[in-house]
Amino acid sequence: DAGITQSPRHKVTETGTPVTLRCHQTENHRYMYWYRQDPGHGLRLIHYSYGVKDTDKGEVSDGYSVSRSKTEDFLLTLESATSSQTSVYFCAISAGPLNEQFFGPGTRLTVL
Amino acid sequence: TQLLEQSPQFLSIQEGENLTVYCNSSSVFSSLQWYRQEPGEGPVLLVTVVTGGEVKKLKRLTFQFGDARKDSSLHITAAQPGDTGLYLCAGVSNSGYALNFGKGTSLLVTP
């Protein structure tokens, strides 16, 4: 157990509203990641962080922003949610010499 | 982007059967990882293979890394219903910070 929690676990929102998802870790890992998982697409990287206030874009970053003001928290924000952002979102940390990743339980987001 | 292709996409077998799933790429990876994901949960790391030709065993699961480090396979012997899940392979991207995931093989083992 890598001590990763995500909140909320489920959320239903309407198109155009802002949404923030939170990832919290308890073990002081430097690298944190946000992925989305969709049928037919697998896991795709949205953004990642390599330290406090150090973030970079992943494969599908359009429409998403992130912030990391503390080592333990990595926030993912949808500024104006769209139906195409309906997905399951996973947070992960990297905890091994070969970038082995450990995932949180996921957040199921539905945008109506 | 270094693409990883997994096959088959879906596999439905009966308890006791053997199976192999594949993870292929045209790119060389320094290492490959295998994860299993159960419904409603996040992926869980099973193994990392690093050396070309390497074979690792985890109980009834056997993982092999291709000699050229472009492909990997997962063989399950005498599958059990508890093996049901989505099996994902992943390789470290060129940036060194992120993983590229295959789309997964969804395995269903029925009693």
mmCIF file of C-alpha atoms in Angstrom:
data_model
loop_
_atom_site.group_PDB
_atom_site.id
_atom_site.type_symbol
_atom_site.label_atom_id
_atom_site.label_comp_id
_atom_site.label_asym_id
_atom_site.label_seq_id
_atom_site.Cartn_x
_atom_site.Cartn_y
_atom_site.Cartn_z
ATOM 1 C CA ASP A 1 0.000 0.000 0.000
ATOM 2 C CA ALA A 2 1.680 3.222 -1.174
ATOM 3 C CA GLY A 3 -0.661 5.422 0.858
ATOM 4 C CA ILE A 4 -2.375 7.079 -2.091
ATOM 5 C CA THR A 5 -5.889 8.434 -1.754
ATOM 6 C CA GLN A 6 -8.061 10.228 -4.265
ATOM 7 C CA SER A 7 -11.041 12.442 -3.665
ATOM 8 C CA PRO A 8 -13.781 12.487 -4.554
ATOM 9 C CA ARG A 9 -14.199 8.863 -5.630
ATOM 10 C CA HIS A 10 -17.248 9.662 -7.723
ATOM 11 C CA LYS A 11 -18.487 12.927 -9.147
ATOM 12 C CA VAL A 12 -21.252 13.961 -11.513
ATOM 13 C CA THR A 13 -21.104 17.470 -12.862
ATOM 14 C CA GLU A 14 -22.489 19.564 -15.682
ATOM 15 C CA THR A 15 -20.786 20.811 -18.804
ATOM 16 C CA GLY A 16 -19.007 24.095 -18.266
ATOM 17 C CA THR A 17 -18.445 23.778 -14.534
ATOM 18 C CA PRO A 18 -14.981 23.698 -12.965
ATOM 19 C CA VAL A 19 -13.898 20.461 -11.294
ATOM 20 C CA THR A 20 -10.893 19.723 -9.089
ATOM 21 C CA LEU A 21 -9.703 16.245 -8.248
ATOM 22 C CA ARG A 22 -7.284 15.678 -5.409
ATOM 23 C CA CYS A 23 -4.536 13.105 -5.009
ATOM 24 C CA HIS A 24 -2.863 12.718 -1.634
ATOM 25 C CA GLN A 25 0.153 10.598 -0.754
ATOM 26 C CA THR A 26 1.628 9.911 2.655
ATOM 27 C CA GLU A 27 5.154 8.727 1.746
ATOM 28 C CA ASN A 28 6.887 11.839 0.380
ATOM 29 C CA HIS A 29 7.439 10.552 -3.175
ATOM 30 C CA ARG A 30 8.815 13.074 -5.617
ATOM 31 C CA TYR A 31 7.038 12.001 -8.803
ATOM 32 C CA MET A 32 3.245 12.063 -9.131
ATOM 33 C CA TYR A 33 1.072 11.461 -12.169
ATOM 34 C CA TRP A 34 -2.488 11.922 -13.392
ATOM 35 C CA TYR A 35 -3.905 9.475 -15.943
ATOM 36 C CA ARG A 36 -7.279 9.005 -17.500
ATOM 37 C CA GLN A 37 -8.597 5.603 -18.497
ATOM 38 C CA ASP A 38 -11.161 5.148 -21.244
ATOM 39 C CA PRO A 39 -12.426 2.067 -23.087
ATOM 40 C CA GLY A 40 -10.401 1.509 -26.216
ATOM 41 C CA HIS A 41 -7.683 3.948 -25.179
ATOM 42 C CA GLY A 42 -6.148 2.438 -22.102
ATOM 43 C CA LEU A 43 -4.308 4.627 -19.618
ATOM 44 C CA ARG A 44 -3.170 7.976 -20.955
ATOM 45 C CA LEU A 45 -0.972 10.451 -19.132
ATOM 46 C CA ILE A 46 -2.480 13.896 -18.544
ATOM 47 C CA HIS A 47 0.161 15.688 -16.456
ATOM 48 C CA TYR A 48 2.919 14.744 -14.103
ATOM 49 C CA SER A 49 4.956 16.431 -11.388
ATOM 50 C CA TYR A 50 8.593 15.972 -10.435
ATOM 51 C CA GLY A 51 8.508 18.168 -7.350
ATOM 52 C CA VAL A 52 6.704 21.000 -5.616
ATOM 53 C CA LYS A 53 5.628 23.513 -8.268
ATOM 54 C CA ASP A 54 7.365 21.436 -10.975
ATOM 55 C CA THR A 55 4.928 19.975 -13.464
ATOM 56 C CA ASP A 56 4.875 18.965 -17.116
ATOM 57 C CA LYS A 57 2.350 17.978 -19.744
ATOM 58 C CA GLY A 58 1.521 14.470 -20.799
ATOM 59 C CA GLU A 59 -0.094 13.021 -23.882
ATOM 60 C CA VAL A 60 -3.626 14.400 -23.309
ATOM 61 C CA SER A 61 -3.154 17.626 -21.358
ATOM 62 C CA ASP A 62 -5.553 19.915 -23.283
ATOM 63 C CA GLY A 63 -8.382 21.113 -21.040
ATOM 64 C CA TYR A 64 -6.557 20.166 -17.835
ATOM 65 C CA SER A 65 -4.297 22.009 -15.431
ATOM 66 C CA VAL A 66 -2.451 20.794 -12.356
ATOM 67 C CA SER A 67 -0.900 22.214 -9.241
ATOM 68 C CA ARG A 68 1.432 20.899 -6.596
ATOM 69 C CA SER A 69 1.991 23.285 -3.716
ATOM 70 C CA LYS A 70 2.923 20.533 -1.249
ATOM 71 C CA THR A 71 4.796 17.289 -1.775
ATOM 72 C CA GLU A 72 1.833 15.235 -0.620
ATOM 73 C CA ASP A 73 -0.899 16.791 -2.774
ATOM 74 C CA PHE A 74 -1.326 16.856 -6.549
ATOM 75 C CA LEU A 75 -4.465 18.544 -7.858
ATOM 76 C CA LEU A 76 -6.033 18.107 -11.277
ATOM 77 C CA THR A 77 -8.394 20.833 -12.460
ATOM 78 C CA LEU A 78 -10.825 20.835 -15.339
ATOM 79 C CA GLU A 79 -11.418 24.542 -15.830
ATOM 80 C CA SER A 80 -14.620 24.035 -17.809
ATOM 81 C CA ALA A 81 -15.678 20.412 -17.925
ATOM 82 C CA THR A 82 -16.825 18.881 -21.202
ATOM 83 C CA SER A 83 -18.574 15.578 -21.891
ATOM 84 C CA SER A 84 -15.380 14.264 -23.516
ATOM 85 C CA GLN A 85 -13.745 14.475 -20.099
ATOM 86 C CA THR A 86 -16.088 11.846 -18.693
ATOM 87 C CA SER A 87 -13.612 9.196 -17.619
ATOM 88 C CA VAL A 88 -11.961 7.394 -14.753
ATOM 89 C CA TYR A 89 -9.014 9.368 -13.414
ATOM 90 C CA PHE A 90 -6.090 7.711 -11.678
ATOM 91 C CA CYS A 91 -3.329 9.267 -9.694
ATOM 92 C CA ALA A 92 -0.006 7.460 -9.354
ATOM 93 C CA ILE A 93 3.353 7.869 -7.683
ATOM 94 C CA SER A 94 6.715 6.556 -8.789
ATOM 95 C CA ALA A 95 8.505 4.634 -6.100
ATOM 96 C CA GLY A 96 11.207 2.474 -7.595
ATOM 97 C CA PRO A 97 14.507 2.747 -9.481
ATOM 98 C CA LEU A 98 12.786 1.699 -12.702
ATOM 99 C CA ASN A 99 9.880 4.132 -12.369
ATOM 100 C CA GLU A 100 7.573 1.490 -10.954
ATOM 101 C CA GLN A 101 4.251 3.170 -10.350
ATOM 102 C CA PHE A 102 1.638 2.733 -7.661
ATOM 103 C CA PHE A 103 -1.886 3.857 -8.284
ATOM 104 C CA GLY A 104 -4.682 5.336 -6.270
ATOM 105 C CA PRO A 105 -8.187 3.875 -6.326
ATOM 106 C CA GLY A 106 -9.444 6.231 -9.042
ATOM 107 C CA THR A 107 -12.119 8.890 -9.432
ATOM 108 C CA ARG A 108 -15.073 8.232 -11.710
ATOM 109 C CA LEU A 109 -16.113 11.553 -13.260
ATOM 110 C CA THR A 110 -19.274 11.984 -15.294
ATOM 111 C CA VAL A 111 -19.851 15.237 -17.155
ATOM 112 C CA LEU A 112 -23.460 15.650 -18.295
ATOM 113 C CA THR B 1 5.368 8.212 -28.545
ATOM 114 C CA GLN B 2 6.611 4.667 -28.105
ATOM 115 C CA LEU B 3 3.555 2.531 -28.776
ATOM 116 C CA LEU B 4 2.892 -0.756 -27.023
ATOM 117 C CA GLU B 5 0.414 -3.124 -28.636
ATOM 118 C CA GLN B 6 -1.183 -5.849 -26.574
ATOM 119 C CA SER B 7 -2.883 -8.980 -27.845
ATOM 120 C CA PRO B 8 -5.337 -10.420 -27.588
ATOM 121 C CA GLN B 9 -7.598 -7.593 -26.521
ATOM 122 C CA PHE B 10 -10.065 -9.962 -24.849
ATOM 123 C CA LEU B 11 -9.657 -13.522 -23.630
ATOM 124 C CA SER B 12 -12.290 -15.750 -22.058
ATOM 125 C CA ILE B 13 -11.176 -19.157 -20.825
ATOM 126 C CA GLN B 14 -12.166 -21.836 -18.371
ATOM 127 C CA GLU B 15 -10.465 -22.548 -15.099
ATOM 128 C CA GLY B 16 -7.425 -24.777 -15.529
ATOM 129 C CA GLU B 17 -6.497 -23.618 -19.016
ATOM 130 C CA ASN B 18 -3.191 -22.027 -19.926
ATOM 131 C CA LEU B 19 -2.876 -18.718 -21.741
ATOM 132 C CA THR B 20 -0.347 -16.253 -23.090
ATOM 133 C CA VAL B 21 -0.756 -12.533 -23.647
ATOM 134 C CA TYR B 22 1.635 -10.429 -25.660
ATOM 135 C CA CYS B 23 3.017 -6.936 -25.535
ATOM 136 C CA ASN B 24 4.817 -5.754 -28.674
ATOM 137 C CA SER B 25 6.519 -2.591 -29.831
ATOM 138 C CA SER B 26 8.764 -1.370 -32.615
ATOM 139 C CA SER B 27 10.740 0.579 -30.008
ATOM 140 C CA VAL B 28 13.387 -0.634 -27.607
ATOM 141 C CA PHE B 29 12.578 -0.213 -23.940
ATOM 142 C CA SER B 30 15.032 -0.131 -21.079
ATOM 143 C CA SER B 31 12.482 -2.085 -19.055
ATOM 144 C CA LEU B 32 8.880 -3.221 -19.207
ATOM 145 C CA GLN B 33 6.374 -3.512 -16.429
ATOM 146 C CA TRP B 34 3.223 -5.622 -16.111
ATOM 147 C CA TYR B 35 0.214 -4.545 -14.100
ATOM 148 C CA ARG B 36 -3.094 -6.199 -13.251
ATOM 149 C CA GLN B 37 -6.214 -4.158 -12.719
ATOM 150 C CA GLU B 38 -9.418 -5.443 -11.173
ATOM 151 C CA PRO B 39 -12.773 -3.729 -11.787
ATOM 152 C CA GLY B 40 -13.179 -0.523 -9.808
ATOM 153 C CA GLU B 41 -9.555 -0.428 -8.684
ATOM 154 C CA GLY B 42 -6.258 1.028 -9.807
ATOM 155 C CA PRO B 43 -3.604 -1.047 -11.589
ATOM 156 C CA VAL B 44 -1.266 -3.054 -9.372
ATOM 157 C CA LEU B 45 2.336 -3.738 -10.352
ATOM 158 C CA LEU B 46 3.117 -7.416 -10.917
ATOM 159 C CA VAL B 47 6.678 -7.401 -12.203
ATOM 160 C CA THR B 48 9.397 -5.424 -13.959
ATOM 161 C CA VAL B 49 11.652 -7.039 -16.564
ATOM 162 C CA VAL B 50 14.910 -5.351 -17.421
ATOM 163 C CA THR B 51 17.355 -7.627 -19.237
ATOM 164 C CA GLY B 52 16.759 -8.936 -22.764
ATOM 165 C CA GLY B 53 15.752 -12.593 -22.570
ATOM 166 C CA GLU B 54 14.908 -12.326 -18.883
ATOM 167 C CA VAL B 55 12.297 -14.677 -17.455
ATOM 168 C CA LYS B 56 10.567 -13.996 -14.155
ATOM 169 C CA LYS B 57 8.066 -16.211 -12.380
ATOM 170 C CA LEU B 58 5.392 -15.146 -9.959
ATOM 171 C CA LYS B 59 3.621 -18.331 -8.807
ATOM 172 C CA ARG B 60 1.648 -19.458 -11.901
ATOM 173 C CA LEU B 61 2.581 -16.357 -13.914
ATOM 174 C CA THR B 62 5.678 -16.365 -16.123
ATOM 175 C CA PHE B 63 6.948 -13.121 -17.651
ATOM 176 C CA GLN B 64 9.485 -12.943 -20.453
ATOM 177 C CA PHE B 65 11.301 -9.968 -21.955
ATOM 178 C CA GLY B 66 12.305 -10.345 -25.578
ATOM 179 C CA ASP B 67 15.968 -10.556 -26.495
ATOM 180 C CA ALA B 68 15.783 -7.232 -28.336
ATOM 181 C CA ARG B 69 13.821 -5.615 -25.479
ATOM 182 C CA LYS B 70 10.961 -4.690 -27.821
ATOM 183 C CA ASP B 71 8.402 -7.202 -26.634
ATOM 184 C CA SER B 72 7.237 -9.163 -23.639
ATOM 185 C CA SER B 73 4.859 -11.970 -22.854
ATOM 186 C CA LEU B 74 2.872 -13.130 -19.865
ATOM 187 C CA HIS B 75 2.004 -16.808 -19.560
ATOM 188 C CA ILE B 76 -0.479 -18.042 -16.979
ATOM 189 C CA THR B 77 -0.541 -21.730 -16.125
ATOM 190 C CA ALA B 78 -3.745 -23.361 -14.904
ATOM 191 C CA ALA B 79 -5.727 -20.138 -14.781
ATOM 192 C CA GLN B 80 -8.054 -19.536 -11.857
ATOM 193 C CA PRO B 81 -11.072 -17.219 -11.508
ATOM 194 C CA GLY B 82 -8.926 -14.998 -9.294
ATOM 195 C CA ASP B 83 -6.740 -14.260 -12.327
ATOM 196 C CA THR B 84 -9.627 -12.377 -13.930
ATOM 197 C CA GLY B 85 -8.738 -8.782 -14.671
ATOM 198 C CA LEU B 86 -7.140 -6.358 -17.095
ATOM 199 C CA TYR B 87 -3.461 -7.000 -17.754
ATOM 200 C CA LEU B 88 -1.438 -3.966 -18.798
ATOM 201 C CA CYS B 89 2.118 -3.686 -20.002
ATOM 202 C CA ALA B 90 4.029 -0.419 -19.722
ATOM 203 C CA GLY B 91 7.409 0.875 -20.764
ATOM 204 C CA VAL B 92 9.394 3.862 -19.586
ATOM 205 C CA SER B 93 9.064 6.692 -22.073
ATOM 206 C CA ASN B 94 11.952 8.508 -23.694
ATOM 207 C CA SER B 95 11.623 11.286 -21.111
ATOM 208 C CA GLY B 96 12.445 8.769 -18.411
ATOM 209 C CA TYR B 97 9.713 10.167 -16.175
ATOM 210 C CA ALA B 98 6.535 8.668 -17.552
ATOM 211 C CA LEU B 99 5.206 5.286 -18.603
ATOM 212 C CA ASN B 100 3.641 4.410 -21.942
ATOM 213 C CA PHE B 101 0.872 1.890 -21.401
ATOM 214 C CA GLY B 102 -0.573 -0.669 -23.777
ATOM 215 C CA LYS B 103 -4.362 -0.816 -24.025
ATOM 216 C CA GLY B 104 -4.495 -4.024 -22.066
ATOM 217 C CA THR B 105 -5.760 -7.581 -22.311
ATOM 218 C CA SER B 106 -9.038 -8.231 -20.533
ATOM 219 C CA LEU B 107 -9.025 -11.769 -19.115
ATOM 220 C CA LEU B 108 -12.068 -13.615 -17.849
ATOM 221 C CA VAL B 109 -11.601 -16.993 -16.197
ATOM 222 C CA THR B 110 -14.804 -18.882 -15.531
ATOM 223 C CA PRO B 111 -15.157 -21.801 -13.087
#
